PDB file of C-alpha atoms in Angstrom:
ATOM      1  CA  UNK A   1     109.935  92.441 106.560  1.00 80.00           C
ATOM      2  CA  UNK A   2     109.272  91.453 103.005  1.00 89.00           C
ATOM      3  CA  UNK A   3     109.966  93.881 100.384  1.00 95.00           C
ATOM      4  CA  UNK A   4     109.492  93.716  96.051  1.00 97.00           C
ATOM      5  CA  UNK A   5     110.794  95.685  93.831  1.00 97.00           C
ATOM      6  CA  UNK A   6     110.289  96.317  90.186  1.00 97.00           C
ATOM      7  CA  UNK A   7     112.769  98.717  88.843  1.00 94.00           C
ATOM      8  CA  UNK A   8     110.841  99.138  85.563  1.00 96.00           C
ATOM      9  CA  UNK A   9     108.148 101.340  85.667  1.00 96.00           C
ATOM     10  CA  UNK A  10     107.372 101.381  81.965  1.00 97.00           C
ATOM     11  CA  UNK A  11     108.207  99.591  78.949  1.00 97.00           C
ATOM     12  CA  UNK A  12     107.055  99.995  75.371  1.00 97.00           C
ATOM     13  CA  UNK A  13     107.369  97.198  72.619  1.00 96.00           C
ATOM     14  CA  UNK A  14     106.400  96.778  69.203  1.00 97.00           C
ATOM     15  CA  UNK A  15     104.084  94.054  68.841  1.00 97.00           C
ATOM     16  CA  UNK A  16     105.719  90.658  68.243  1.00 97.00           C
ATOM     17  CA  UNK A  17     109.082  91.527  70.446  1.00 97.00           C
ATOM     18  CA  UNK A  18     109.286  89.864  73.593  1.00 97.00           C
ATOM     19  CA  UNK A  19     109.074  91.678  76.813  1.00 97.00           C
ATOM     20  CA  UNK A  20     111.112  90.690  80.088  1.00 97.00           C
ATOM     21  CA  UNK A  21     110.262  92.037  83.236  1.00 97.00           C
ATOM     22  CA  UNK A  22     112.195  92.037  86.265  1.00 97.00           C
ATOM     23  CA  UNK A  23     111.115  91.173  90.179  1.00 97.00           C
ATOM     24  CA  UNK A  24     113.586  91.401  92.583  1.00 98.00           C
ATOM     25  CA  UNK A  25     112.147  90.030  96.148  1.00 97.00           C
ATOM     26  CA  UNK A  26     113.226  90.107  99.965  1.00 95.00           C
ATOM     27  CA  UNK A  27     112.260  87.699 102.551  1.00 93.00           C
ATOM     28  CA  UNK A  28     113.273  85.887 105.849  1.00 90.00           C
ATOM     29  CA  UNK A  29     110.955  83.658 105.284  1.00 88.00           C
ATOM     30  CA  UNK A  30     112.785  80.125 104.066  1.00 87.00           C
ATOM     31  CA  UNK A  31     109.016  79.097 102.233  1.00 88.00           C
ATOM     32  CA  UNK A  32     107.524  81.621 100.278  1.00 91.00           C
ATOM     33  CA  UNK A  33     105.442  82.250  97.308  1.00 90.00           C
ATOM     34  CA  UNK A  34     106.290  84.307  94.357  1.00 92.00           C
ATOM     35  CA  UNK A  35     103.125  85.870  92.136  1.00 93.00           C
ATOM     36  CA  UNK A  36     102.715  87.509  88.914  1.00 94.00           C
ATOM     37  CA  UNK A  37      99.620  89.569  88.644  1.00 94.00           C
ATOM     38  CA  UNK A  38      98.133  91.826  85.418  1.00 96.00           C
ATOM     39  CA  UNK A  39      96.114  94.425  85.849  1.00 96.00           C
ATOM     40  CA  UNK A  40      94.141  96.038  82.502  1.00 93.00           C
ATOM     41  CA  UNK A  41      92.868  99.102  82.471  1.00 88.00           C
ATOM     42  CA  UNK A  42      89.529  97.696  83.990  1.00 86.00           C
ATOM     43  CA  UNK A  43      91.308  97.409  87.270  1.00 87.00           C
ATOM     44  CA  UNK A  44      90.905  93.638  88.210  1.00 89.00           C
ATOM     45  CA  UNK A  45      94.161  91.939  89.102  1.00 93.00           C
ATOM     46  CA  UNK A  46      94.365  88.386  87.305  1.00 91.00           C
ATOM     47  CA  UNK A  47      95.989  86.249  88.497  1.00 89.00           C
ATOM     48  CA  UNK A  48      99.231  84.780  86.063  1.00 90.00           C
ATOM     49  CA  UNK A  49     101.465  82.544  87.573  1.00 87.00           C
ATOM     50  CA  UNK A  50     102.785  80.827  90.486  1.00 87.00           C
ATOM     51  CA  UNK A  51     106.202  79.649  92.114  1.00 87.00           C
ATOM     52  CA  UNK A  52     106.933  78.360  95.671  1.00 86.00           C
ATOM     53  CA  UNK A  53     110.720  78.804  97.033  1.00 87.00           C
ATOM     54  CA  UNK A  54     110.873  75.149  96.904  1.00 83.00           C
ATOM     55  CA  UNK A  55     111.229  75.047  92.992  1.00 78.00           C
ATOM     56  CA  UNK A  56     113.221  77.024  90.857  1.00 72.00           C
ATOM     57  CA  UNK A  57     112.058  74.666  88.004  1.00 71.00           C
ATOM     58  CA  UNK A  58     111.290  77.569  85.301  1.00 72.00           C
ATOM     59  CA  UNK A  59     108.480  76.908  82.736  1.00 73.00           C
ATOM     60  CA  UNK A  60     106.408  78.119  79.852  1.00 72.00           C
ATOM     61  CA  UNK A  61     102.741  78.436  80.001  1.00 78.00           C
ATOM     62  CA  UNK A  62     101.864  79.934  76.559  1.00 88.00           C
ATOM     63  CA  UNK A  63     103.340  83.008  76.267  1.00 92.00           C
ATOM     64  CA  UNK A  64     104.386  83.356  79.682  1.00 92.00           C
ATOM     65  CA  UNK A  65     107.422  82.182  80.986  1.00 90.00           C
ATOM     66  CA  UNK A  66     109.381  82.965  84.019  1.00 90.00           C
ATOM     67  CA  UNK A  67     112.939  82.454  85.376  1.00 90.00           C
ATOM     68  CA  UNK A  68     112.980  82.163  89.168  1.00 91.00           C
ATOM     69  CA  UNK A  69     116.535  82.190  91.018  1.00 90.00           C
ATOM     70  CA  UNK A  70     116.795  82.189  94.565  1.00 90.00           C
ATOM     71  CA  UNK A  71     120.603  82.908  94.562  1.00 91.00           C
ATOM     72  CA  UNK A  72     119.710  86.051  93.512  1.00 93.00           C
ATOM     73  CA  UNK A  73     115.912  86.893  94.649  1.00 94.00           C
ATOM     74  CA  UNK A  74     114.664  87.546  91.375  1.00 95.00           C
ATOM     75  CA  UNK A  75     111.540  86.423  89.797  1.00 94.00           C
ATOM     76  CA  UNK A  76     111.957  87.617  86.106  1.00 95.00           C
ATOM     77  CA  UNK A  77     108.504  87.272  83.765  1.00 94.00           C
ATOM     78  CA  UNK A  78     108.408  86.781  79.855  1.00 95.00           C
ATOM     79  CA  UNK A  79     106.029  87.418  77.484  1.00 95.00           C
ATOM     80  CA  UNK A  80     106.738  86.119  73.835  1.00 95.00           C
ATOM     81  CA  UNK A  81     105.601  87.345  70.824  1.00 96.00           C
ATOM     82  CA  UNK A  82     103.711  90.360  72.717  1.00 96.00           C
ATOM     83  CA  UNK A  83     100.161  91.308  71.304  1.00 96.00           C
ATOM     84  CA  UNK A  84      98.329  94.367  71.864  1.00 96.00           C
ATOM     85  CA  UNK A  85      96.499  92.690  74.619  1.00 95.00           C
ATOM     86  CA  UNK A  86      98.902  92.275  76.800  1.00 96.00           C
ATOM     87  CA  UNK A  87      98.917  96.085  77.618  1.00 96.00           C
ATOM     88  CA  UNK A  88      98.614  96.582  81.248  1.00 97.00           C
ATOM     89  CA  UNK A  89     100.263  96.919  84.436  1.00 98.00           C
ATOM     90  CA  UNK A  90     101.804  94.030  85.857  1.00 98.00           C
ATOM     91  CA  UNK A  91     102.603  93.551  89.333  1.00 97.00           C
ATOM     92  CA  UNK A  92     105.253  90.760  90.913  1.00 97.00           C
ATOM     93  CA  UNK A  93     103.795  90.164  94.748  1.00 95.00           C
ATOM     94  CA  UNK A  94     105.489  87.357  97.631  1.00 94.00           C
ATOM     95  CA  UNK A  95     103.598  86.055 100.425  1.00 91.00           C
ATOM     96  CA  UNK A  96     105.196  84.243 103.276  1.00 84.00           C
ATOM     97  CA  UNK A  97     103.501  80.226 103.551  1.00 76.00           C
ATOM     98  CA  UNK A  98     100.740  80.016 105.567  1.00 73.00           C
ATOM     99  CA  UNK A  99      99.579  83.892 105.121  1.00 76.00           C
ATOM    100  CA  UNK A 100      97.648  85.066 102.584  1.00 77.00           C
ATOM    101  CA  UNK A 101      99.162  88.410 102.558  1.00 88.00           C
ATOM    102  CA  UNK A 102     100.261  89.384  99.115  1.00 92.00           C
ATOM    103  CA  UNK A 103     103.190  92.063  99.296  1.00 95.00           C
ATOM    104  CA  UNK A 104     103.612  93.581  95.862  1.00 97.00           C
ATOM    105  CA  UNK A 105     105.957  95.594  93.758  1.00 97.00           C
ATOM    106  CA  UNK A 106     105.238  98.965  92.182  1.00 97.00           C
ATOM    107  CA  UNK A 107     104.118  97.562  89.346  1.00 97.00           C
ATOM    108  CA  UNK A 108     105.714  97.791  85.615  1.00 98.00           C
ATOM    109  CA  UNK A 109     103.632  99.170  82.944  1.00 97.00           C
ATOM    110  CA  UNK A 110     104.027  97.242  80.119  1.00 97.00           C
ATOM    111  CA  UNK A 111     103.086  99.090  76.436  1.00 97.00           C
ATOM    112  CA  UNK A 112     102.605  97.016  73.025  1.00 97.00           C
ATOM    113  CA  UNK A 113     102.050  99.125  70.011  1.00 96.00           C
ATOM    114  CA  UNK A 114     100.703  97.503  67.161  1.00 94.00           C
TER     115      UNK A 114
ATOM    116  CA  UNK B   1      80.421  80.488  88.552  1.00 65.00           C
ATOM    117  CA  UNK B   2      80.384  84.176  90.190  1.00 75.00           C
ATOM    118  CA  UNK B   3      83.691  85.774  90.593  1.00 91.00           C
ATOM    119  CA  UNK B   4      84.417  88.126  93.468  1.00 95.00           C
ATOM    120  CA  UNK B   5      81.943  90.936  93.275  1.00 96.00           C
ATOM    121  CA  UNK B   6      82.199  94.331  94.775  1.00 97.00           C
ATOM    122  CA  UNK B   7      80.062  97.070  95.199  1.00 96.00           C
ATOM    123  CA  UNK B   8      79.565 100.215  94.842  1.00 97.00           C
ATOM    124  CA  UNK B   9      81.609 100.618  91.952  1.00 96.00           C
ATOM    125  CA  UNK B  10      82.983 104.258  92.125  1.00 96.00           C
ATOM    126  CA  UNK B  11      82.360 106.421  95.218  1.00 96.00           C
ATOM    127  CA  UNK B  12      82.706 110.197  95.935  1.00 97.00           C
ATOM    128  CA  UNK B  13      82.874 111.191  99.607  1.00 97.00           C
ATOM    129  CA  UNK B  14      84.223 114.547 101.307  1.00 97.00           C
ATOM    130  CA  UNK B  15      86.805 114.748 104.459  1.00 97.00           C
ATOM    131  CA  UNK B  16      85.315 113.715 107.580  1.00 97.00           C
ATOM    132  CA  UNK B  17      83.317 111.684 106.344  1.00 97.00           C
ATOM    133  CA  UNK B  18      82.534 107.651 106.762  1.00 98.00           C
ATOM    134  CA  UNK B  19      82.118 104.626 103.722  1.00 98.00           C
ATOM    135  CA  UNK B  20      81.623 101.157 103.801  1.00 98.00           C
ATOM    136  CA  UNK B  21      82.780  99.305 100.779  1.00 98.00           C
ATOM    137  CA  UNK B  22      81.004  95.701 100.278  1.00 98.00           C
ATOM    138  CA  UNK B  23      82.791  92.550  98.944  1.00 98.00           C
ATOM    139  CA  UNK B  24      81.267  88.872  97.947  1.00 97.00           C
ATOM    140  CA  UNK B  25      83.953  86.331  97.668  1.00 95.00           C
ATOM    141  CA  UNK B  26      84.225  83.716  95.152  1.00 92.00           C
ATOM    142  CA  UNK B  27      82.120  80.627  95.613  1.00 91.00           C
ATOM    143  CA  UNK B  28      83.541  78.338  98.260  1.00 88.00           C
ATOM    144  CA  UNK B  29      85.816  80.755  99.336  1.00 90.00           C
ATOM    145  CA  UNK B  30      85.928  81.670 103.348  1.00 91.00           C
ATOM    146  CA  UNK B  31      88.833  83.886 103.200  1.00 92.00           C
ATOM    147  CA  UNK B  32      88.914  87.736 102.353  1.00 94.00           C
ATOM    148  CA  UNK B  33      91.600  90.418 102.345  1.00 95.00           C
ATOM    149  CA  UNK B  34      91.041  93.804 101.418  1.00 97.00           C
ATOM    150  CA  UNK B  35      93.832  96.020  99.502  1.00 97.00           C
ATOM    151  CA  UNK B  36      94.454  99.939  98.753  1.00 98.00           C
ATOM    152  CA  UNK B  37      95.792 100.939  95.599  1.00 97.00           C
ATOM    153  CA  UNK B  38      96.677 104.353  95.384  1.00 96.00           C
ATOM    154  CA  UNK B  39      97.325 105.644  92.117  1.00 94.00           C
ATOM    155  CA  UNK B  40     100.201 104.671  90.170  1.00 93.00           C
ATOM    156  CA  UNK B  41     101.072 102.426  93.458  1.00 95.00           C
ATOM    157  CA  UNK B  42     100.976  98.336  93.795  1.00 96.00           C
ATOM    158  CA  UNK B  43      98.067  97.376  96.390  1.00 97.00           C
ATOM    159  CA  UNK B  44      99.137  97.265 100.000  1.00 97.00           C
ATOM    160  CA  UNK B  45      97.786  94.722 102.285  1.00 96.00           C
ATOM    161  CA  UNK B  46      94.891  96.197 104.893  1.00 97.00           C
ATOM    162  CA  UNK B  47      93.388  93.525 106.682  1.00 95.00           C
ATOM    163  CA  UNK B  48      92.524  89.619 106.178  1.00 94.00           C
ATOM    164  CA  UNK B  49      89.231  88.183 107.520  1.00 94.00           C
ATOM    165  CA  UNK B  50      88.391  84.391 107.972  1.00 91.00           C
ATOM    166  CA  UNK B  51      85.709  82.942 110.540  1.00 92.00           C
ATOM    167  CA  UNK B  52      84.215  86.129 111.460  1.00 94.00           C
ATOM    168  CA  UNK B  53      87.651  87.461 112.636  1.00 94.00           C
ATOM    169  CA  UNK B  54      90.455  89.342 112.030  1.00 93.00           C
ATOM    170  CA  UNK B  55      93.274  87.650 111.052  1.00 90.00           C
ATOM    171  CA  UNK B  56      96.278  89.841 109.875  1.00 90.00           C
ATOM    172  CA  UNK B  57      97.055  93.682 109.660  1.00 93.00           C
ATOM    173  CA  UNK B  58      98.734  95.423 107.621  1.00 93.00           C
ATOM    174  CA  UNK B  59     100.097  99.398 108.354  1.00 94.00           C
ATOM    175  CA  UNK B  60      97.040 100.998 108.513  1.00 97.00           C
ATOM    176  CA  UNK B  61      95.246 102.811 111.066  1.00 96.00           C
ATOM    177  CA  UNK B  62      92.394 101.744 113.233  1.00 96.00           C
ATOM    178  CA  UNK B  63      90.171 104.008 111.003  1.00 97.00           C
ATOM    179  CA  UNK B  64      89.935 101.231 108.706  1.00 98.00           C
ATOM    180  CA  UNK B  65      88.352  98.385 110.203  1.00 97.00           C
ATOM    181  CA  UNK B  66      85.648  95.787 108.709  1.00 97.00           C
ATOM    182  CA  UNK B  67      83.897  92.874 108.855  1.00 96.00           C
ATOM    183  CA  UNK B  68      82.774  89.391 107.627  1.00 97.00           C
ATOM    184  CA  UNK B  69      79.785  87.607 108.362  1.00 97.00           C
ATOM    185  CA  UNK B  70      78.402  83.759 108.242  1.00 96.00           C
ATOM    186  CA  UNK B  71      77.830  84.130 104.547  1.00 95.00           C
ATOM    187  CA  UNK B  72      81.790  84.714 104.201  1.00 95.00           C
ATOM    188  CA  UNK B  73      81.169  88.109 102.435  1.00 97.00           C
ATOM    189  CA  UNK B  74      82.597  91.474 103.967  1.00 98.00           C
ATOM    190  CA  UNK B  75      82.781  95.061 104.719  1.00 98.00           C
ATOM    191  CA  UNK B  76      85.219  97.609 104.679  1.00 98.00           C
ATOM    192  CA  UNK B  77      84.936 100.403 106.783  1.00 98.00           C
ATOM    193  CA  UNK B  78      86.541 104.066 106.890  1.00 98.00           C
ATOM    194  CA  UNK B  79      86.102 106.342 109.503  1.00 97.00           C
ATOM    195  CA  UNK B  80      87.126 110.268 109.295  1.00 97.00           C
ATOM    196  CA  UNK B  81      88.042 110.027 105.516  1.00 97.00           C
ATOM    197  CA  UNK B  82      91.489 111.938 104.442  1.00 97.00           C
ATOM    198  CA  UNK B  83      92.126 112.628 100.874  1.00 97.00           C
ATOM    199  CA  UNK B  84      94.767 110.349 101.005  1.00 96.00           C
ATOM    200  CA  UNK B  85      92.283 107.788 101.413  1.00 98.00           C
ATOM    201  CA  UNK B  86      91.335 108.264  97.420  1.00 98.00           C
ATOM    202  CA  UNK B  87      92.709 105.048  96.188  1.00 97.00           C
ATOM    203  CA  UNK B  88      90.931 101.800  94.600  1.00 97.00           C
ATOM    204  CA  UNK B  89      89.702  99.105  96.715  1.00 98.00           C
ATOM    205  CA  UNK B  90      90.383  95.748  96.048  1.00 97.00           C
ATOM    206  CA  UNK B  91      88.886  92.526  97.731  1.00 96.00           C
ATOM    207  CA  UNK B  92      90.651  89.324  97.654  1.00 94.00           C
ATOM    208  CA  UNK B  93      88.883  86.006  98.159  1.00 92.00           C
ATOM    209  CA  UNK B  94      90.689  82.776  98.809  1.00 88.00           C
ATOM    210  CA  UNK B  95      90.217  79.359 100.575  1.00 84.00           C
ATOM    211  CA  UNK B  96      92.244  78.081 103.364  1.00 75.00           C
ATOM    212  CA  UNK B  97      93.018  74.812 104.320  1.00 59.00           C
ATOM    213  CA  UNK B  98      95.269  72.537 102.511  1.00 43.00           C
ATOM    214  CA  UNK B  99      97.643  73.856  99.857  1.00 50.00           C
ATOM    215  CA  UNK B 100      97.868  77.639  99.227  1.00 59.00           C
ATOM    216  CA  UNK B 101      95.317  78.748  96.777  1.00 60.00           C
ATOM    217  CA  UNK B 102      95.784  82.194  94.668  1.00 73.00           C
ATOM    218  CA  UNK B 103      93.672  84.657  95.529  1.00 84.00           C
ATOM    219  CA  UNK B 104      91.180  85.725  93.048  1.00 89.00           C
ATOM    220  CA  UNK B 105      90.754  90.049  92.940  1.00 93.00           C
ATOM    221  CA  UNK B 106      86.952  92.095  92.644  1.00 94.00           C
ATOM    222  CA  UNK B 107      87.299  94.940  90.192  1.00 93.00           C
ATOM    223  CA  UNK B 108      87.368  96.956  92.986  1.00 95.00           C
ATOM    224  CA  UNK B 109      85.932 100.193  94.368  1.00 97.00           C
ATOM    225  CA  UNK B 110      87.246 103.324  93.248  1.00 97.00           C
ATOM    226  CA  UNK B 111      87.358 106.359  95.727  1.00 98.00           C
ATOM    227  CA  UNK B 112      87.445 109.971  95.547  1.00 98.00           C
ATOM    228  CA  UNK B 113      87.906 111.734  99.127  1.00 97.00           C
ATOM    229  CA  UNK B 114      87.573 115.168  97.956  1.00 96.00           C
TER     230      UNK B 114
END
């Protein structure tokens, strides 16, 4: 069974300060996908980022970066230089290849004061 | 380009009772999953629909069952409503075929069993 967890449920920043959140994952699967999802207030998910188990390359899109380690099952997300925007709830998910069941996390809520 | 639309957009129903939640995927999407969100709670996985048919399950019971038809929209239905049914709705639209595509979320539909 696959399982994520996000042991932060809430973090506040300052605006400017970067914010790291952590994603541990479980899986049997040997191909798998790893998600980071933001949900706003409104409610809508949207869609961040995407890794496959097949590269732990990590990158920076923007603001967002991520550091994805499969020695350890974590998926770990970055946001630099945090605005006020980014307030919201963000959720890690993992879906096996082939499905398009998303499993997700509990969700960290993520707090930037200005 | 439309995004994935759902409707109604906040619904009040009391125990007992039945609700179908609506759900237009994305253009050129054929695939839809539906998602519960109870509050405070990442979504959990209810059922996937492509061609007409069910394709995966999540843990929920057979009161919750739905439908997709030629246009590739669908339905979710619940039968017998619990309070513990109150959650948001979310509908999922993807493509299959090829590589994995992210899914793209609705706002979803907000429900109050009371």
């Amino acid at each position: 069974a696959q399982k994520v967890t996000q042991a932060q449920t809430e973090i506040s920043v300052v605006e400017k300060e970067d914010v790291t959140l952590d994603c541990v994952y479980e899986t049997r699967d040997t191909t798998y996908y790893l998600f980071w999802y933001k949900q706003p207030p409104s409610g809508e998910l949207v869609f961040l980022i995407r890794r496959n188990s097949f590269d732990e390359q990590n990158e920076i899109s923007g603001r967002y970066s991520w550091n994805f380690q499969k020695s350890t099952s974590s998926f770990n997300f970055t946001i630099t230089a945090s605005q006020v925007v980014d307030s919201a709830v963000y959720f890690c998910a993992l879906s096996e290849a082939g499905s398009n069941k998303l499993t997700f996390g509990g969700g960290t809520r993520v707090l930037v004061k200005p | 380009d439309a995004g994935v639309t759902q409707s109604p957009t906040h619904l009040i129903k009391t125990r007992g009772q039945q609700v179908t939640l609506r759900c237009s995927p994305k253009s050129g999407h054929d695939t839809v999953s539906w998602y519960q969100q109870a509050l405070g709670q990442g979504p959990q996985f209810i059922f996937q629909y492509y061609e007409e048919e069910e394709r995966q399950r999540g843990n929920f019971p057979d009161r919750f069952s739905g439908h997709q038809f030629p246009n590739y929209s669908s339905e979710l239905n619940v039968n017998a409503l619990l309070l513990g049914d109150s959650a948001l709705y979310l509908c999922a639209s993807s493509s299959r075929g090829g590589s994995y595509n992210e899914q793209f979320f609705g706002p979803g539909t907000r429900l109050t069993v009371l």
